[in-house]
């Protein structure tokens, strides 16, 4: 049996490990947060509406998907369905991570669920694969180190973008810089053929469908990319059998 002091030491070391693994993502998250904040204000939202959105939604892809819909006064049901479909991947992320935290009270699982996202899913399953599901040591520390700094960087970036939207010149091209940073982060996360299939298919669909109205190309790319990855994973499992 571990003592409380030993457990705290394990979680502290896991936190440091998680921070070392994910620290390189912070500049990209910060840059995209700034872009998100600027986009909200320039789409016609007030500063207070923008602040409320970034603090409660915390889903960059959903924010970017619904902003043009809000600006075009699209029916609320369309906006809701768009955000929901874009965020469907978080259901898969939660299903993958949930067994590792099943021993926690429901309110703590809800808390960690709010922070669970793309970056946490890029690092957590690699550090704690499925066969470690009954070994809780270090998981909370690692997960918090991956999630909390990213959340803080996103909020700082978004608030900067919201408050300085009219002061940041377009020539800085922050969005392009953020895209390059995200690509650099994404490449090491492609750990199997299923993930590679999803990336290639979603990227191709996004390019082909870029001219669809209301940024529906993004929505289409997400759905088809997820389907491609799941289909590829099934074929890979059959090959192994």
Tab-separated table of C-alpha atoms in Angstrom:
chain	number	residue	atom	x	y	z
A	1	UNK	CA	0.000	0.000	0.000
A	2	UNK	CA	1.297	3.437	-0.917
A	3	UNK	CA	1.401	6.133	1.702
A	4	UNK	CA	-0.082	9.535	0.920
A	5	UNK	CA	3.417	11.005	0.723
A	6	UNK	CA	4.492	8.373	-1.820
A	7	UNK	CA	1.334	8.938	-3.865
A	8	UNK	CA	1.928	12.697	-3.917
A	9	UNK	CA	5.537	12.132	-4.978
A	10	UNK	CA	4.432	9.871	-7.848
A	11	UNK	CA	1.868	12.416	-9.041
A	12	UNK	CA	4.415	15.228	-8.783
A	13	UNK	CA	6.914	13.308	-10.904
A	14	UNK	CA	4.160	12.428	-13.391
A	15	UNK	CA	3.192	16.107	-13.593
A	16	UNK	CA	6.775	17.049	-14.400
A	17	UNK	CA	6.907	14.304	-17.025
A	18	UNK	CA	3.663	15.491	-18.595
A	19	UNK	CA	4.889	19.067	-18.674
A	20	UNK	CA	8.155	18.073	-20.378
A	21	UNK	CA	6.229	16.074	-22.960
A	22	UNK	CA	3.678	18.755	-23.829
A	23	UNK	CA	5.471	22.069	-23.229
A	24	UNK	CA	6.301	22.400	-26.922
A	25	UNK	CA	2.569	22.711	-27.721
A	26	UNK	CA	2.101	25.897	-25.683
A	27	UNK	CA	3.262	28.404	-28.364
A	28	UNK	CA	0.849	26.903	-30.920
A	29	UNK	CA	-2.040	26.921	-28.460
A	30	UNK	CA	-1.261	30.522	-27.511
A	31	UNK	CA	-1.141	31.596	-31.166
A	32	UNK	CA	-4.432	29.894	-31.978
A	33	UNK	CA	-5.994	31.401	-28.886
A	34	UNK	CA	-5.075	34.866	-30.169
A	35	UNK	CA	-6.535	34.041	-33.582
A	36	UNK	CA	-9.708	32.768	-31.906
A	37	UNK	CA	-10.106	35.923	-29.841
A	38	UNK	CA	-9.589	38.156	-32.866
A	39	UNK	CA	-12.050	36.116	-34.933
A	40	UNK	CA	-14.787	36.395	-32.314
A	41	UNK	CA	-14.562	40.174	-32.111
A	42	UNK	CA	-14.264	40.643	-35.872
A	43	UNK	CA	-17.311	38.436	-36.435
A	44	UNK	CA	-19.417	41.018	-34.596
A	45	UNK	CA	-19.452	39.671	-31.039
A	46	UNK	CA	-19.010	42.077	-28.150
A	47	UNK	CA	-16.022	41.814	-25.847
A	48	UNK	CA	-18.174	40.325	-23.058
A	49	UNK	CA	-19.780	37.799	-25.412
A	50	UNK	CA	-16.346	36.800	-26.689
A	51	UNK	CA	-14.956	36.388	-23.176
A	52	UNK	CA	-17.953	34.272	-22.167
A	53	UNK	CA	-17.562	32.093	-25.247
A	54	UNK	CA	-13.862	31.396	-24.808
A	55	UNK	CA	-14.269	30.553	-21.106
A	56	UNK	CA	-17.257	28.247	-21.525
A	57	UNK	CA	-16.857	26.648	-24.944
A	58	UNK	CA	-13.101	25.821	-24.899
A	59	UNK	CA	-13.193	24.126	-28.301
A	60	UNK	CA	-11.300	26.016	-30.955
A	61	UNK	CA	-12.571	24.064	-33.949
A	62	UNK	CA	-16.186	24.490	-32.846
A	63	UNK	CA	-15.656	28.205	-32.275
A	64	UNK	CA	-14.184	28.706	-35.748
A	65	UNK	CA	-16.954	26.596	-37.291
A	66	UNK	CA	-19.855	28.511	-35.734
A	67	UNK	CA	-18.512	32.078	-35.925
A	68	UNK	CA	-19.396	32.565	-39.614
A	69	UNK	CA	-22.780	30.996	-38.908
A	70	UNK	CA	-23.396	33.475	-36.085
A	71	UNK	CA	-22.311	36.363	-38.294
A	72	UNK	CA	-24.710	35.195	-41.029
A	73	UNK	CA	-27.596	34.894	-38.522
A	74	UNK	CA	-27.947	31.189	-39.301
A	75	UNK	CA	-30.773	29.410	-37.418
A	76	UNK	CA	-29.724	28.334	-33.931
A	77	UNK	CA	-30.418	24.648	-34.618
A	78	UNK	CA	-27.885	24.674	-37.488
A	79	UNK	CA	-25.285	26.332	-35.282
A	80	UNK	CA	-25.904	23.811	-32.503
A	81	UNK	CA	-25.698	20.800	-34.819
A	82	UNK	CA	-22.534	22.122	-36.454
A	83	UNK	CA	-20.775	22.577	-33.112
A	84	UNK	CA	-21.969	19.183	-31.928
A	85	UNK	CA	-20.735	17.320	-35.010
A	86	UNK	CA	-17.386	19.127	-35.041
A	87	UNK	CA	-16.954	18.130	-31.394
A	88	UNK	CA	-17.955	14.485	-31.855
A	89	UNK	CA	-14.309	13.517	-31.607
A	90	UNK	CA	-14.402	14.515	-27.943
A	91	UNK	CA	-16.887	11.710	-27.321
A	92	UNK	CA	-14.301	9.281	-28.680
A	93	UNK	CA	-11.577	10.959	-26.613
A	94	UNK	CA	-13.668	10.643	-23.462
A	95	UNK	CA	-14.450	6.992	-24.159
A	96	UNK	CA	-10.727	6.296	-24.470
A	97	UNK	CA	-9.727	8.122	-21.289
A	98	UNK	CA	-12.739	7.411	-19.042
A	99	UNK	CA	-11.708	3.884	-17.916
A	100	UNK	CA	-8.471	5.292	-16.482
A	101	UNK	CA	-10.428	7.637	-14.208
A	102	UNK	CA	-13.380	5.378	-13.377
A	103	UNK	CA	-12.283	5.242	-9.726
A	104	UNK	CA	-12.861	8.986	-9.264
A	105	UNK	CA	-16.139	10.592	-8.082
A	106	UNK	CA	-18.420	11.753	-10.883
A	107	UNK	CA	-17.821	15.461	-10.243
A	108	UNK	CA	-14.080	15.028	-10.688
A	109	UNK	CA	-14.629	13.089	-13.916
A	110	UNK	CA	-16.820	15.947	-15.166
A	111	UNK	CA	-14.067	18.408	-14.221
A	112	UNK	CA	-11.358	16.510	-16.096
A	113	UNK	CA	-13.728	15.948	-19.008
A	114	UNK	CA	-13.910	19.711	-19.549
A	115	UNK	CA	-10.135	19.845	-20.110
A	116	UNK	CA	-9.849	16.717	-22.235
A	117	UNK	CA	-8.937	17.620	-25.816
A	118	UNK	CA	-6.724	17.034	-28.813
A	119	UNK	CA	-3.400	17.564	-27.059
A	120	UNK	CA	-4.238	15.391	-24.071
A	121	UNK	CA	-5.263	12.600	-26.439
A	122	UNK	CA	-2.008	13.020	-28.283
A	123	UNK	CA	0.076	12.346	-25.178
A	124	UNK	CA	-1.982	10.480	-22.558
A	125	UNK	CA	-2.659	7.224	-24.505
A	126	UNK	CA	1.006	7.004	-25.448
A	127	UNK	CA	2.092	7.281	-21.814
A	128	UNK	CA	-0.772	5.183	-20.419
A	129	UNK	CA	-1.989	2.620	-22.991
A	130	UNK	CA	-5.135	0.553	-22.495
A	131	UNK	CA	-3.424	-2.243	-20.539
A	132	UNK	CA	-2.600	0.204	-17.703
A	133	UNK	CA	-6.272	0.966	-17.026
A	134	UNK	CA	-6.139	-0.600	-13.550
A	135	UNK	CA	-2.912	1.200	-12.595
A	136	UNK	CA	-3.962	4.699	-11.465
A	137	UNK	CA	-0.574	5.876	-10.187
A	138	UNK	CA	0.688	8.984	-11.961
A	139	UNK	CA	-2.266	9.416	-14.296
A	140	UNK	CA	-3.816	12.459	-12.657
A	141	UNK	CA	-0.509	14.282	-12.453
A	142	UNK	CA	0.344	13.562	-16.080
A	143	UNK	CA	-3.141	14.470	-17.339
A	144	UNK	CA	-3.205	17.730	-15.392
A	145	UNK	CA	0.248	18.714	-16.687
A	146	UNK	CA	-0.864	18.178	-20.265
A	147	UNK	CA	-4.266	19.877	-19.898
A	148	UNK	CA	-3.962	22.765	-17.448
A	149	UNK	CA	-1.085	24.708	-19.094
A	150	UNK	CA	-2.764	24.297	-22.491
A	151	UNK	CA	-6.048	25.647	-21.138
A	152	UNK	CA	-4.282	28.589	-19.527
A	153	UNK	CA	-2.329	29.354	-22.725
A	154	UNK	CA	-5.534	29.211	-24.782
A	155	UNK	CA	-7.401	31.567	-22.460
A	156	UNK	CA	-4.501	34.029	-22.269
A	157	UNK	CA	-4.176	34.009	-26.046
A	158	UNK	CA	-7.925	34.395	-26.574
A	159	UNK	CA	-8.192	37.274	-24.108
A	160	UNK	CA	-5.239	39.019	-25.765
A	161	UNK	CA	-6.882	38.536	-29.159
A	162	UNK	CA	-10.236	39.817	-27.879
A	163	UNK	CA	-8.830	42.935	-26.218
A	164	UNK	CA	-6.345	43.776	-28.959
A	165	UNK	CA	-8.289	42.647	-32.036
A	166	UNK	CA	-8.202	46.106	-33.568
A	167	UNK	CA	-4.539	46.662	-32.683
A	168	UNK	CA	-2.933	43.477	-34.070
A	169	UNK	CA	-2.096	44.048	-37.780
A	170	UNK	CA	-3.053	41.418	-40.350
A	171	UNK	CA	0.568	41.499	-41.600
A	172	UNK	CA	1.636	39.596	-38.498
A	173	UNK	CA	-0.151	36.569	-39.986
A	174	UNK	CA	-0.608	34.938	-36.589
A	175	UNK	CA	-3.037	32.402	-38.000
A	176	UNK	CA	-0.468	31.038	-40.459
A	177	UNK	CA	2.188	30.842	-37.749
A	178	UNK	CA	-0.234	28.960	-35.528
A	179	UNK	CA	-1.051	26.554	-38.360
A	180	UNK	CA	2.636	25.741	-38.898
A	181	UNK	CA	3.112	25.183	-35.171
A	182	UNK	CA	0.094	22.868	-35.001
A	183	UNK	CA	1.385	20.844	-37.970
A	184	UNK	CA	4.727	20.413	-36.204
A	185	UNK	CA	2.886	19.158	-33.123
A	186	UNK	CA	0.508	16.907	-35.059
A	187	UNK	CA	3.110	14.950	-37.027
A	188	UNK	CA	4.657	13.132	-34.005
A	189	UNK	CA	1.125	12.229	-32.853
A	190	UNK	CA	0.450	10.143	-35.966
A	191	UNK	CA	1.394	6.913	-34.249
A	192	UNK	CA	-0.321	4.327	-36.489
A	193	UNK	CA	-1.795	3.786	-39.941
A	194	UNK	CA	-5.346	4.531	-38.801
A	195	UNK	CA	-4.328	7.980	-37.560
A	196	UNK	CA	-2.408	8.598	-40.786
A	197	UNK	CA	-5.459	7.655	-42.850
A	198	UNK	CA	-7.632	10.046	-40.875
A	199	UNK	CA	-5.162	12.905	-41.315
A	200	UNK	CA	-4.733	12.365	-45.058
A	201	UNK	CA	-8.452	11.985	-45.771
A	202	UNK	CA	-9.578	14.894	-43.595
A	203	UNK	CA	-6.868	17.136	-45.051
A	204	UNK	CA	-7.848	16.254	-48.608
A	205	UNK	CA	-11.551	16.823	-47.923
A	206	UNK	CA	-10.844	20.173	-46.238
A	207	UNK	CA	-8.932	21.360	-49.316
A	208	UNK	CA	-11.528	20.120	-51.812
A	209	UNK	CA	-14.469	21.502	-49.826
A	210	UNK	CA	-12.891	24.810	-48.841
A	211	UNK	CA	-15.431	26.854	-50.833
A	212	UNK	CA	-18.528	25.377	-49.197
A	213	UNK	CA	-20.662	28.019	-47.453
A	214	UNK	CA	-20.584	28.553	-43.673
A	215	UNK	CA	-17.273	26.654	-43.476
A	216	UNK	CA	-19.132	23.392	-43.887
A	217	UNK	CA	-15.967	22.029	-45.486
A	218	UNK	CA	-14.419	21.859	-42.018
A	219	UNK	CA	-17.393	19.934	-40.713
A	220	UNK	CA	-17.287	17.551	-43.670
A	221	UNK	CA	-13.538	17.022	-43.243
A	222	UNK	CA	-13.941	16.144	-39.556
A	223	UNK	CA	-16.724	13.622	-40.158
A	224	UNK	CA	-15.117	11.901	-43.165
A	225	UNK	CA	-11.669	11.928	-41.517
A	226	UNK	CA	-13.035	10.234	-38.395
A	227	UNK	CA	-14.855	7.670	-40.505
A	228	UNK	CA	-11.695	6.947	-42.502
A	229	UNK	CA	-9.623	6.462	-39.350
A	230	UNK	CA	-12.216	4.105	-37.819
A	231	UNK	CA	-12.479	2.113	-41.055
A	232	UNK	CA	-8.699	1.856	-41.345
A	233	UNK	CA	-8.489	0.694	-37.740
A	234	UNK	CA	-10.965	-2.117	-38.459
A	235	UNK	CA	-8.919	-3.287	-41.432
A	236	UNK	CA	-5.735	-3.212	-39.351
A	237	UNK	CA	-7.354	-5.327	-36.622
A	238	UNK	CA	-8.520	-7.853	-39.230
A	239	UNK	CA	-5.005	-8.067	-40.653
A	240	UNK	CA	-3.615	-8.871	-37.221
A	241	UNK	CA	-6.206	-11.600	-36.738
